[in-house]
XYZ file of C-alpha atoms in Angstrom:
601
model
C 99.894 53.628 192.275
C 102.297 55.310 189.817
C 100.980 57.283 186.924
C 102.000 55.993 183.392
C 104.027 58.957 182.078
C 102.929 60.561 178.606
C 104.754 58.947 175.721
C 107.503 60.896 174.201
C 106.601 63.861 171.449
C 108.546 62.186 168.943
C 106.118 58.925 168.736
C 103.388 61.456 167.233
C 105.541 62.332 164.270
C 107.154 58.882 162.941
C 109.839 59.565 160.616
C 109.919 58.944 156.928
C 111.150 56.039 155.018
C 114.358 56.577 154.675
C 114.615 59.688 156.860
C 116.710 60.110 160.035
C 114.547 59.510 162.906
C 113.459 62.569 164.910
C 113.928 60.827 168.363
C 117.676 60.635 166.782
C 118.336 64.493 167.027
C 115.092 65.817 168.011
C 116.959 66.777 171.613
C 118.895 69.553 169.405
C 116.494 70.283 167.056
C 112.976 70.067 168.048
C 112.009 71.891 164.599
C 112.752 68.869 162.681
C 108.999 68.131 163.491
C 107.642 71.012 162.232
C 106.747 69.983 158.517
C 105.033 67.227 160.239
C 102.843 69.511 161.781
C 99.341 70.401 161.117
C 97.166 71.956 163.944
C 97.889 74.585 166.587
C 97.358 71.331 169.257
C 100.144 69.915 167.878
C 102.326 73.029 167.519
C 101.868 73.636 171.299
C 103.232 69.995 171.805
C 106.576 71.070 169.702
C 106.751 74.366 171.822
C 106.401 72.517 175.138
C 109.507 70.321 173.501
C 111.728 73.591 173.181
C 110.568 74.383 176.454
C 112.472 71.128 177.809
C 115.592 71.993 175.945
C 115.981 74.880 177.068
C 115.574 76.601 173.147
C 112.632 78.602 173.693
C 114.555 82.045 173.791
C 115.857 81.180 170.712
C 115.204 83.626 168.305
C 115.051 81.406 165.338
C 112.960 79.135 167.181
C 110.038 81.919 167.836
C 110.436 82.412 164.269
C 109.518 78.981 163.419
C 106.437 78.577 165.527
C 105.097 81.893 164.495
C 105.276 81.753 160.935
C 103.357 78.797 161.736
C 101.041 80.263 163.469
C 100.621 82.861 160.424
C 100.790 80.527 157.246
C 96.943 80.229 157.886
C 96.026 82.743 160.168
C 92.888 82.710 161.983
C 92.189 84.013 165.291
C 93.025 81.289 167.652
C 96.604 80.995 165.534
C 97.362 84.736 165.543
C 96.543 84.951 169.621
C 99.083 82.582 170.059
C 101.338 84.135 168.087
C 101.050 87.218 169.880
C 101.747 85.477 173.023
C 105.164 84.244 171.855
C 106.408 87.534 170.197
C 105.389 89.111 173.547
C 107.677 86.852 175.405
C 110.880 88.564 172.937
C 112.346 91.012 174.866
C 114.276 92.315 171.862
C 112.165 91.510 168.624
C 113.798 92.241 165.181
C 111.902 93.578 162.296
C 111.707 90.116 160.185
C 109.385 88.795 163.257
C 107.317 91.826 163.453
C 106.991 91.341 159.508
C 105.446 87.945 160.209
C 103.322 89.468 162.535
C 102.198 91.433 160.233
C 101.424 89.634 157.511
C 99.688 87.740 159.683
C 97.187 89.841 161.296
C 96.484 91.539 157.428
C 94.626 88.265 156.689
C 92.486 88.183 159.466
C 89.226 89.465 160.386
C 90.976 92.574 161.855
C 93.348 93.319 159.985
C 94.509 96.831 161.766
C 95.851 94.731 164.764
C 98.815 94.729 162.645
C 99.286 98.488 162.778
C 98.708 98.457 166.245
C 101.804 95.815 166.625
C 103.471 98.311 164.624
C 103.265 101.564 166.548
C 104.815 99.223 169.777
C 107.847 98.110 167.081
C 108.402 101.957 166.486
C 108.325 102.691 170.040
C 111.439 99.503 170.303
C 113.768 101.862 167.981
C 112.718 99.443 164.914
C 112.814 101.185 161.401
C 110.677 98.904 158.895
C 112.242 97.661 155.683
C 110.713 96.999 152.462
C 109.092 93.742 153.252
C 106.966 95.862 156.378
C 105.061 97.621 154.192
C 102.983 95.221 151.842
C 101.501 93.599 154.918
C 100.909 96.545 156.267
C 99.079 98.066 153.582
C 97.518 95.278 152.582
C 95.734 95.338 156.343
C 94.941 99.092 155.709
C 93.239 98.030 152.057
C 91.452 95.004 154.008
C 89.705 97.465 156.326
C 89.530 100.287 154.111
C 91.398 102.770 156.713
C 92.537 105.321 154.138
C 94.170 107.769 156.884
C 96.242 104.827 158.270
C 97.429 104.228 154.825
C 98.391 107.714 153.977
C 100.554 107.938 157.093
C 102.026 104.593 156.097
C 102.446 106.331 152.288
C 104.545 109.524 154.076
C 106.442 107.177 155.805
C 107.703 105.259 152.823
C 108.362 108.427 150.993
C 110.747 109.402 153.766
C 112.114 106.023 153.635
C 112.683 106.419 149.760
C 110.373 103.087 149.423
C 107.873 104.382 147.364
C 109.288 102.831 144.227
C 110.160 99.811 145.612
C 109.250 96.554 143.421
C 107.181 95.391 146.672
C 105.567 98.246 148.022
C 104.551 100.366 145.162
C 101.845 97.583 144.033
C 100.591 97.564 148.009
C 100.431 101.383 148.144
C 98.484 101.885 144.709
C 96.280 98.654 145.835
C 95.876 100.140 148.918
C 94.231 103.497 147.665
C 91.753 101.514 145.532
C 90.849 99.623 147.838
C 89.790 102.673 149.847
C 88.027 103.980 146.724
C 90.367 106.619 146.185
C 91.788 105.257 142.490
C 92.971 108.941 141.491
C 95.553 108.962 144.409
C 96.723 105.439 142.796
C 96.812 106.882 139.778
C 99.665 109.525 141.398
C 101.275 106.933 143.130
C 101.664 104.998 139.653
C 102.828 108.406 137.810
C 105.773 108.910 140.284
C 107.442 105.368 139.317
C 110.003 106.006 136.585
C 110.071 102.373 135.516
C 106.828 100.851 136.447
C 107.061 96.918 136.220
C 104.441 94.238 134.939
C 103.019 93.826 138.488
C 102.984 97.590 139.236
C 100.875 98.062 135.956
C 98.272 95.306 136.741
C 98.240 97.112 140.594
C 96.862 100.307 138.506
C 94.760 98.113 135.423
C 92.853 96.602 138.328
C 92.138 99.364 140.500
C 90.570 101.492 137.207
C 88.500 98.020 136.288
C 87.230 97.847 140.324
C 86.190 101.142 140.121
C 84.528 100.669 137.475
C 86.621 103.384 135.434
C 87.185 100.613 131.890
C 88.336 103.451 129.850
C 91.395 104.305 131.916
C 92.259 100.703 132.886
C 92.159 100.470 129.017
C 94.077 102.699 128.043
C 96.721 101.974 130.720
C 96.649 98.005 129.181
C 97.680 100.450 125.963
C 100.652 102.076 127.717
C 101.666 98.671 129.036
C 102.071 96.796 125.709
C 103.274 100.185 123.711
C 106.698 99.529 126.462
C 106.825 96.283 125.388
C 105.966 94.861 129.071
C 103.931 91.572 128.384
C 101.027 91.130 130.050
C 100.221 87.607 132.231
C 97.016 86.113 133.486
C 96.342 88.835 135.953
C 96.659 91.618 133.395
C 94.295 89.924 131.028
C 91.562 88.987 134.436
C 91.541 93.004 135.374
C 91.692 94.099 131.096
C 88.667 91.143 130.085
C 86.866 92.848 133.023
C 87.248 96.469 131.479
C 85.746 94.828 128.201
C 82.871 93.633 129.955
C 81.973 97.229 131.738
C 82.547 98.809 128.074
C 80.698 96.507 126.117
C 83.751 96.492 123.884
C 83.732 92.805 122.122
C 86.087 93.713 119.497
C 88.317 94.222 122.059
C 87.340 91.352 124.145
C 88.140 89.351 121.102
C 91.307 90.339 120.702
C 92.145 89.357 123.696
C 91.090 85.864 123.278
C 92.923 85.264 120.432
C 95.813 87.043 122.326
C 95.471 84.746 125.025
C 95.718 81.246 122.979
C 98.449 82.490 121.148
C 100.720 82.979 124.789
C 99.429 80.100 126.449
C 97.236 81.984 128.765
C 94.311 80.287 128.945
C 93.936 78.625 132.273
C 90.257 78.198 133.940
C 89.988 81.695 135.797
C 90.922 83.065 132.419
C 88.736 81.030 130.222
C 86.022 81.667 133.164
C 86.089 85.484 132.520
C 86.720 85.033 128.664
C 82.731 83.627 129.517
C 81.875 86.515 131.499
C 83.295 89.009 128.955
C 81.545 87.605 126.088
C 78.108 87.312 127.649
C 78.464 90.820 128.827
C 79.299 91.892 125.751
C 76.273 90.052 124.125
C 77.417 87.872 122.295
C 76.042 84.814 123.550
C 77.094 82.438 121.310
C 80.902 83.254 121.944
C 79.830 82.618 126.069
C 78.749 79.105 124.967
C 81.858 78.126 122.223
C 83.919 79.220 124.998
C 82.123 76.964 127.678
C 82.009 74.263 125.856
C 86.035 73.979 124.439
C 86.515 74.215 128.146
C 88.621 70.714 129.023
C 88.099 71.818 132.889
C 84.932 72.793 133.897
C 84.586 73.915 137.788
C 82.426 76.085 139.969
C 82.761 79.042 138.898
C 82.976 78.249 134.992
C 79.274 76.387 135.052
C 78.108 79.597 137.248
C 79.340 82.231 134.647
C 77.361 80.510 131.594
C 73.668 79.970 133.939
C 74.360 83.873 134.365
C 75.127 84.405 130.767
C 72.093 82.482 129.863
C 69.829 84.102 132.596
C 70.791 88.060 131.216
C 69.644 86.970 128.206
C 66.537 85.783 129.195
C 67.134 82.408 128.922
C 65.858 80.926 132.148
C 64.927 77.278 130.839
C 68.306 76.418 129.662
C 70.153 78.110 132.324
C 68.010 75.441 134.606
C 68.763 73.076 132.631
C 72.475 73.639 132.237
C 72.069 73.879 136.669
C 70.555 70.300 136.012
C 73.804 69.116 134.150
C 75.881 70.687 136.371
C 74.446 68.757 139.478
C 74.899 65.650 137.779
C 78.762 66.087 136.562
C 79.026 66.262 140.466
C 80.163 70.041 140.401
C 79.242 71.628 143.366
C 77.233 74.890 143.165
C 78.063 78.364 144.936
C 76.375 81.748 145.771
C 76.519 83.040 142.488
C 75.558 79.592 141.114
C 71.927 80.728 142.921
C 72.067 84.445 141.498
C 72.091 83.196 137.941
C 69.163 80.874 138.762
C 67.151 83.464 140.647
C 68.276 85.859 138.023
C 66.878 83.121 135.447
C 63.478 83.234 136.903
C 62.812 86.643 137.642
C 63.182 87.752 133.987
C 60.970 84.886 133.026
C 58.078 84.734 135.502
C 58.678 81.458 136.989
C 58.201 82.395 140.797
C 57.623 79.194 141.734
C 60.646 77.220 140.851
C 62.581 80.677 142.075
C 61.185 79.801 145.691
C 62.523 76.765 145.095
C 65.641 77.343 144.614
C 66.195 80.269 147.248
C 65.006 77.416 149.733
C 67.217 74.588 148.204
C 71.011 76.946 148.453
C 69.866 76.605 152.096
C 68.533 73.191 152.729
C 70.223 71.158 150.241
C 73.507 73.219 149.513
C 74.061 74.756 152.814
C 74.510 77.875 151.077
C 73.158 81.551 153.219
C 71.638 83.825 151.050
C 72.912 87.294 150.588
C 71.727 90.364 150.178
C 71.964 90.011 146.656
C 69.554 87.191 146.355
C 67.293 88.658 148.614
C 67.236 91.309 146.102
C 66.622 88.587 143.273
C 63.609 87.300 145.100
C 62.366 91.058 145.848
C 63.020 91.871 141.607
C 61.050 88.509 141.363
C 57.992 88.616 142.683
C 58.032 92.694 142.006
C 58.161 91.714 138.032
C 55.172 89.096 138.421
C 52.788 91.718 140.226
C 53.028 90.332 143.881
C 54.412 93.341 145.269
C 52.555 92.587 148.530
C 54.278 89.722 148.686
C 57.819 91.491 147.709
C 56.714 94.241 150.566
C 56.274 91.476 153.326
C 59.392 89.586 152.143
C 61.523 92.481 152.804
C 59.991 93.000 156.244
C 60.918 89.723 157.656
C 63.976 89.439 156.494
C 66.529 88.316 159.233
C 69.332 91.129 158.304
C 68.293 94.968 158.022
C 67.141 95.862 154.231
C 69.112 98.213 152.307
C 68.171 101.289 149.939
C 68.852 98.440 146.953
C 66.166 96.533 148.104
C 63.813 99.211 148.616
C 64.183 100.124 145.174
C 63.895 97.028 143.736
C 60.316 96.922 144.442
C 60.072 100.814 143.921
C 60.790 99.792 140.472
C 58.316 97.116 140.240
C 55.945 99.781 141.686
C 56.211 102.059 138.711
C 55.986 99.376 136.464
C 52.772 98.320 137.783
C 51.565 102.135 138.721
C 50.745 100.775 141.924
C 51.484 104.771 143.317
C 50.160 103.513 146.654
C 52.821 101.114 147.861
C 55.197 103.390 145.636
C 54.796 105.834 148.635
C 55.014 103.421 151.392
C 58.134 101.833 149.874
C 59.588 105.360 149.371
C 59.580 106.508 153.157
C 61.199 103.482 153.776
C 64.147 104.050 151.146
C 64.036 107.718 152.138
C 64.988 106.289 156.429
C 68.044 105.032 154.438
C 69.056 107.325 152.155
C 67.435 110.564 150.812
C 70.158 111.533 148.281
C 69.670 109.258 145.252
C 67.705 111.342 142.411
C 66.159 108.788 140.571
C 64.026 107.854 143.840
C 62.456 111.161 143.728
C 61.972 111.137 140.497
C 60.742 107.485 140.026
C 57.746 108.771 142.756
C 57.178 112.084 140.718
C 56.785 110.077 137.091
C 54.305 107.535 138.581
C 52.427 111.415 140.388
C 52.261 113.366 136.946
C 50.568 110.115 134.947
C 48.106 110.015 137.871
C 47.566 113.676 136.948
C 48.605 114.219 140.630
C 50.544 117.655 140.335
C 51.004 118.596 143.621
C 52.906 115.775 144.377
C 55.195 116.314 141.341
C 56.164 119.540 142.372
C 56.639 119.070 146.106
C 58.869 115.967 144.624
C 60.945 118.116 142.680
C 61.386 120.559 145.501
C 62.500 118.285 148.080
C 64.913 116.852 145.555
C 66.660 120.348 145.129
C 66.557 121.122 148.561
C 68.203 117.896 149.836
C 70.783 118.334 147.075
C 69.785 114.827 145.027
C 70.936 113.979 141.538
C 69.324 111.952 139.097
C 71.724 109.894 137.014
C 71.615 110.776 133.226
C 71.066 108.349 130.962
C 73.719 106.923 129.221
C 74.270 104.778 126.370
C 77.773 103.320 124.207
C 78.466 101.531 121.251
C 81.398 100.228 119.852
C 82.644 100.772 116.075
C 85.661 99.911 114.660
C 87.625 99.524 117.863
C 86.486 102.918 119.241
C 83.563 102.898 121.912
C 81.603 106.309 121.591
C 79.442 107.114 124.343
C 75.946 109.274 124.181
C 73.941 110.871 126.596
C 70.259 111.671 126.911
C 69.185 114.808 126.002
C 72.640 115.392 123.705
C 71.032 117.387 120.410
C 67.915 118.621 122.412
C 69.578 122.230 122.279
C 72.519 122.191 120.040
C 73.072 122.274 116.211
C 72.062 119.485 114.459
C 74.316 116.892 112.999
C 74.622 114.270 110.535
C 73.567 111.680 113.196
C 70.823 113.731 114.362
C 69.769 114.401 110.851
C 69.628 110.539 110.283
C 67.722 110.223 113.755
C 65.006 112.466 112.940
C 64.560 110.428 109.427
C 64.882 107.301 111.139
C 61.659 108.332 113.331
C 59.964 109.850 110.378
C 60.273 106.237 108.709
C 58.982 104.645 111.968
C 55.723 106.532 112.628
C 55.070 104.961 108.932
C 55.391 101.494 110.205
C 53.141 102.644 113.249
C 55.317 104.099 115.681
C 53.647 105.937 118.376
C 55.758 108.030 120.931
C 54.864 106.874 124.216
C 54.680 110.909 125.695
C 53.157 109.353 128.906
C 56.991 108.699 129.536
C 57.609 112.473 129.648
C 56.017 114.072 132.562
C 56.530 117.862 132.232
C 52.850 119.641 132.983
C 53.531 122.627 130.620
C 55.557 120.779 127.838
C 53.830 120.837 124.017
C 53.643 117.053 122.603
C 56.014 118.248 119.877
C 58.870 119.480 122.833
C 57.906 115.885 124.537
C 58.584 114.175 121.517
C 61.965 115.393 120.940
C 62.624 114.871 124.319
C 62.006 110.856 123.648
C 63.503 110.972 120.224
C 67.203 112.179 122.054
C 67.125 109.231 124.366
C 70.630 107.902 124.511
C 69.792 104.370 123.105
C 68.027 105.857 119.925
C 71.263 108.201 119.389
C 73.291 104.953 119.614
C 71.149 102.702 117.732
C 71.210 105.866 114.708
C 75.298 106.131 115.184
C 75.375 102.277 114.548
C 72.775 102.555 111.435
C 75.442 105.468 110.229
C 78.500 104.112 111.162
C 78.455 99.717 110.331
C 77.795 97.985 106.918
C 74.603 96.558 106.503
C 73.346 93.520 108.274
C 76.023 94.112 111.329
C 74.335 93.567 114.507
C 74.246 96.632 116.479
C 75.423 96.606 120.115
C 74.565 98.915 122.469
C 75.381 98.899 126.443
C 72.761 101.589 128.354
C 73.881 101.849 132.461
C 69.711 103.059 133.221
C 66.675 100.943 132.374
C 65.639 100.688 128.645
C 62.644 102.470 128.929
C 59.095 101.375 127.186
C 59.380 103.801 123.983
C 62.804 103.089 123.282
C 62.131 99.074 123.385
C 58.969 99.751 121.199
C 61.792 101.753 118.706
C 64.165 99.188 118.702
C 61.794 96.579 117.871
C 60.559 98.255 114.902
C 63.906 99.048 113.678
C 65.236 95.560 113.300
C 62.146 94.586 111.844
C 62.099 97.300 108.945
C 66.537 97.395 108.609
C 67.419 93.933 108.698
C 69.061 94.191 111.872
C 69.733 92.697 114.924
C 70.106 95.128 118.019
C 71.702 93.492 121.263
C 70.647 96.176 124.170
C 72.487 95.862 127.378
C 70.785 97.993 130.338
C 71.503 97.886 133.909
C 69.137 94.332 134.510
C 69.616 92.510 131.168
C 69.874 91.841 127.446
C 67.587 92.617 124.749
C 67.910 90.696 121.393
C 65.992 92.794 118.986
C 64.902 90.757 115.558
C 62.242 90.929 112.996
C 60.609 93.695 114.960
C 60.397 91.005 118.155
C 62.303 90.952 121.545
C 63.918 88.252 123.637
C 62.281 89.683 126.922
C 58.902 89.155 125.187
C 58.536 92.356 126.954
C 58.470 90.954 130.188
C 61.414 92.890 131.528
């Protein structure tokens, strides 16, 4: 009994209306089915076609089915990929550029460099479109030597300035967290171009560097190079890391002027405000929105969550689910977020078991963390040890010291030292870990642990970060550190500081000198410790510095501690002002002597 015979590749792939049939030509050119294509199954099916007429040593045939393979690499596409450019006896460069750009989306990216040592070792010279792809695979798995010997070899190429590769090479270094080395590679171009600039903005605004990425956006408009959407993504981000709303504005108004106002812009116009604290921009700009997706309805929850207000950023959740906009990941972190600085445990169980259940969503490490800051803030820190524990991925040093946070703020000094031999398996080089531990010692009166704390934090070489605090006025951010005036003349700001606390030991004011743990130190010396806090010297420069009634924003990168939130309550209550605080977990909305946190923070 005879076999029935396949049917011909040409009846998967029926032509067009109005288009030449393939079975017309298809014997000659086999790639007419190509567009037609749309899985690797059916790609094989084409190849097996050149096979039968006799085109499968074509080059420009290879070409085809690779760059296939590579328009939407993944690792089944790029393994048979491989396979054909390994049956090329004599590859040229544009195929090993496919290759390559290829293999630099992928989960390992530096297969491409290995494809490119065998393409040297063929007497192959790359050209400028080798490079990007190559670069970008170096940035993708953060191989900084690799990239530096792909940098030498575009200098002795003379492609270093090249339209296409400079962006690559200064992306590349950033990537690999090595922004100054961008910053030389940007220096060197004599006539840097839009895309070169936003290469640079963006790498400064990753790296959390605003001022620079600022400052560069400065450059770029003073040589009347206009700026598109991507400038203004990596230049709204600089605001937000600055606090700088002023600038932020700007901005906004810059971008409805050109047209620039698509969602991912609009989206981060969101962000920015919110960061900035000004709320009430985060919501205008929400709500003029025509387009609303994803990640639009997840930047206001989070802008309502940092500023502590978890009901409505449920609520607007609520609304979102029923406009039939799918949530994300960062969807969750706002809503987790929401209900850790507002107590409600409960419904934040709820939710971290709903992204899973209902949303098919996997938690990260970051909402792991959420949970941990969660039930740390309502007491449970049992419950927060436990939770860490049995978690199915190994717990970093963030976690750790999430609930070694929550441990101070409860003075539980007991788990405080269980949780810190834990953080200290991780990582025994962040200061503010030993130092954390040796605050919670000294207010137990428990000296000796103090100074073995402080001795183990000198020998092992740790740092504690200084405090730091910023506030913008007219256009200018000016930054302030703790402890700045402690030992040096005394000023006109420091001058109105010390009268400011004067006027606020009249309304009550008590200096919280429990904060200041130093067994030998006078309460006058710990006073003047607390009174130099970086927050109080930028709250005073704002008093000095705005008209009255102008709200007063300040951006802090350490916890607000408890005497500076008890001082900033007081001083909107007895100057009229309102004091937005930014620290490191949220905002602070300071009015008629009350707080948004309701000092649950």
């Amino acid at each position: 009994m005879a076999t029935a015979s396949p049917p011909p590749v040409s009846t998967l792939y029926p032509p067009k209306e109005g288009a030449t049939s393939a079975s017309a030509f298809s014997a000659h050119h086999p790639l007419s089915l190509l567009p037609n294509c749309n899985s690797l199954k059916e790609l094989k099916q084409i190849q097996a076609f050149t096979l039968k007429t006799q085109l499968q040593r074509d080059i420009s045939v290879i070409n085809k089915l690779v760059n296939f393979c590579t328009r939407y690499p993944n690792d089944a596409s790029m393994a048979h990929a491989q396979k054909l450019f390994d049956e090329i006896p004599h590859p040229d460069i544009v195929l090993f550029n496919t290759m390559s750009r290829g293999y630099s989306r992928v989960d390992d990216p530096l297969r491409a460099m290995a494809l490119f040592v065998r393409v040297l070792n063929l007497g192959l010279f790359p050209d400028d479109y080798s490079f990007p792809s190559l670069l970008r695979a170096c940035a993708g798995a953060k191989a900084l030597a690799e990239g530096k010997q792909l940098h030498c070899f575009a200098v002795k190429l003379g492609l270093t300035q090249n339209v296409y590769v400079s962006p690559t090479l200064i992306n590349m270094y950033t990537e690999c967290g090595d922004v100054d080395a961008a910053r030389r590679v940007f220096d060197k171009i004599s006539d840097p171009c839009v895309v070169i600039y936003n290469s640079i903005i963006n790498g400064y605004a990753r790296s959390s560097r605003p001022n620079e990425a600022l400052s560069l956006f400065r450059e770029m408009q003073a040589s009347n190079r206009r700026p598109d959407d991507v400038t203004i993504l990596s230049v709204l981000t600089s605001c937000a890391l600055l606090g700088s709303l002023e600038l932020g504005k700007w901005i906004h108004e810059y971008v409805q002027r050109h047209g620039l106002d698509g969602v991912k812009v609009n989206t981060s116009l969101i962000d920015m405000f919110a960061k900035c604290g000004s709320l009430e921009d985060a919501i205008s700009m929400f709500e003029n929105m025509k387009i609303k997706d994803t990640q639009a309805w997840s930047a206001i929850i989070v802008a309502y969550a940092t500023h502590g207000h978890g009901s409505r950023a449920i609520s607007m959740f609520e609304e979102m689910v029923q406009t039939r906009v799918s949530p994300d990941d960062v969807t969750f972190l706002g809503l987790l977020h929401a209900c850790s600085h507002t107590g409600l445990v409960e419904e934040g169980y709820r939710f971290f078991r709903d992204m899973k259940n209902e949303y098919g969503i996997d938690p990260g490490i970051k909402h792991f963390g959420c949970m941990v800051d969660l039930l740390g803030r309502a007491g449970r820190l049992d419950e927060a040890y436990d939770f860490i524990h049995e978690l199915p991925i190994k717990p970093t040093p963030i976690l750790w010291r999430t609930l070694l946070s929550a441990c101070s703020s409860h003075d539980n000094i007991d788990m405080a030292k269980r949780v810190i031999q834990r953080i200290f398996e991780l990582d025994d080089t962040h200061g503010g870990d030993y130092v954390m531990l040796s605050n919670m010692s000294a207010r137990a009166g428990i000296w000796e642990d103090v100074d073995f704390l402080r001795k183990l934090m000198n020998e092992r070489g740790a740092v504690k970060v200084p405090g730091c605090s910023s506030i913008e006025v007219d256009n200018v951010v000016h930054e302030f550190f703790s402890g700045d005036g402690v030992h040096s003349v005394s000023t006109s700001l420091h001058h109105t500081l010390d009268q400011l606390i004067e006027e606020l030991k009249l309304a009550g004011y008590v200096p919280d000198t429990s904060l200041v743990c130093h067994a030998n130190m006078e309460e006058k010396d710990k006073e003047i410790t607390l009174r130099y806090h970086s927050e109080k010297l930028a709250i005073a420069f704002g008093l000095l510095n705005t008209p009255p009634g102008t709200t007063i924003r300040v951006v802090k990168n350490l916890r607000v501690c408890r005497d500076c939130h008890s001082a900033a309550k007081l001083i909107s209550f007895i100057f009229g002002r309102q004091i937005v605080l930014r620290d490191i977990q949220r905002f602070h909305h300071f009015e008629d002597g009350e707080c948004s946190c309701g000092d649950y923070w």
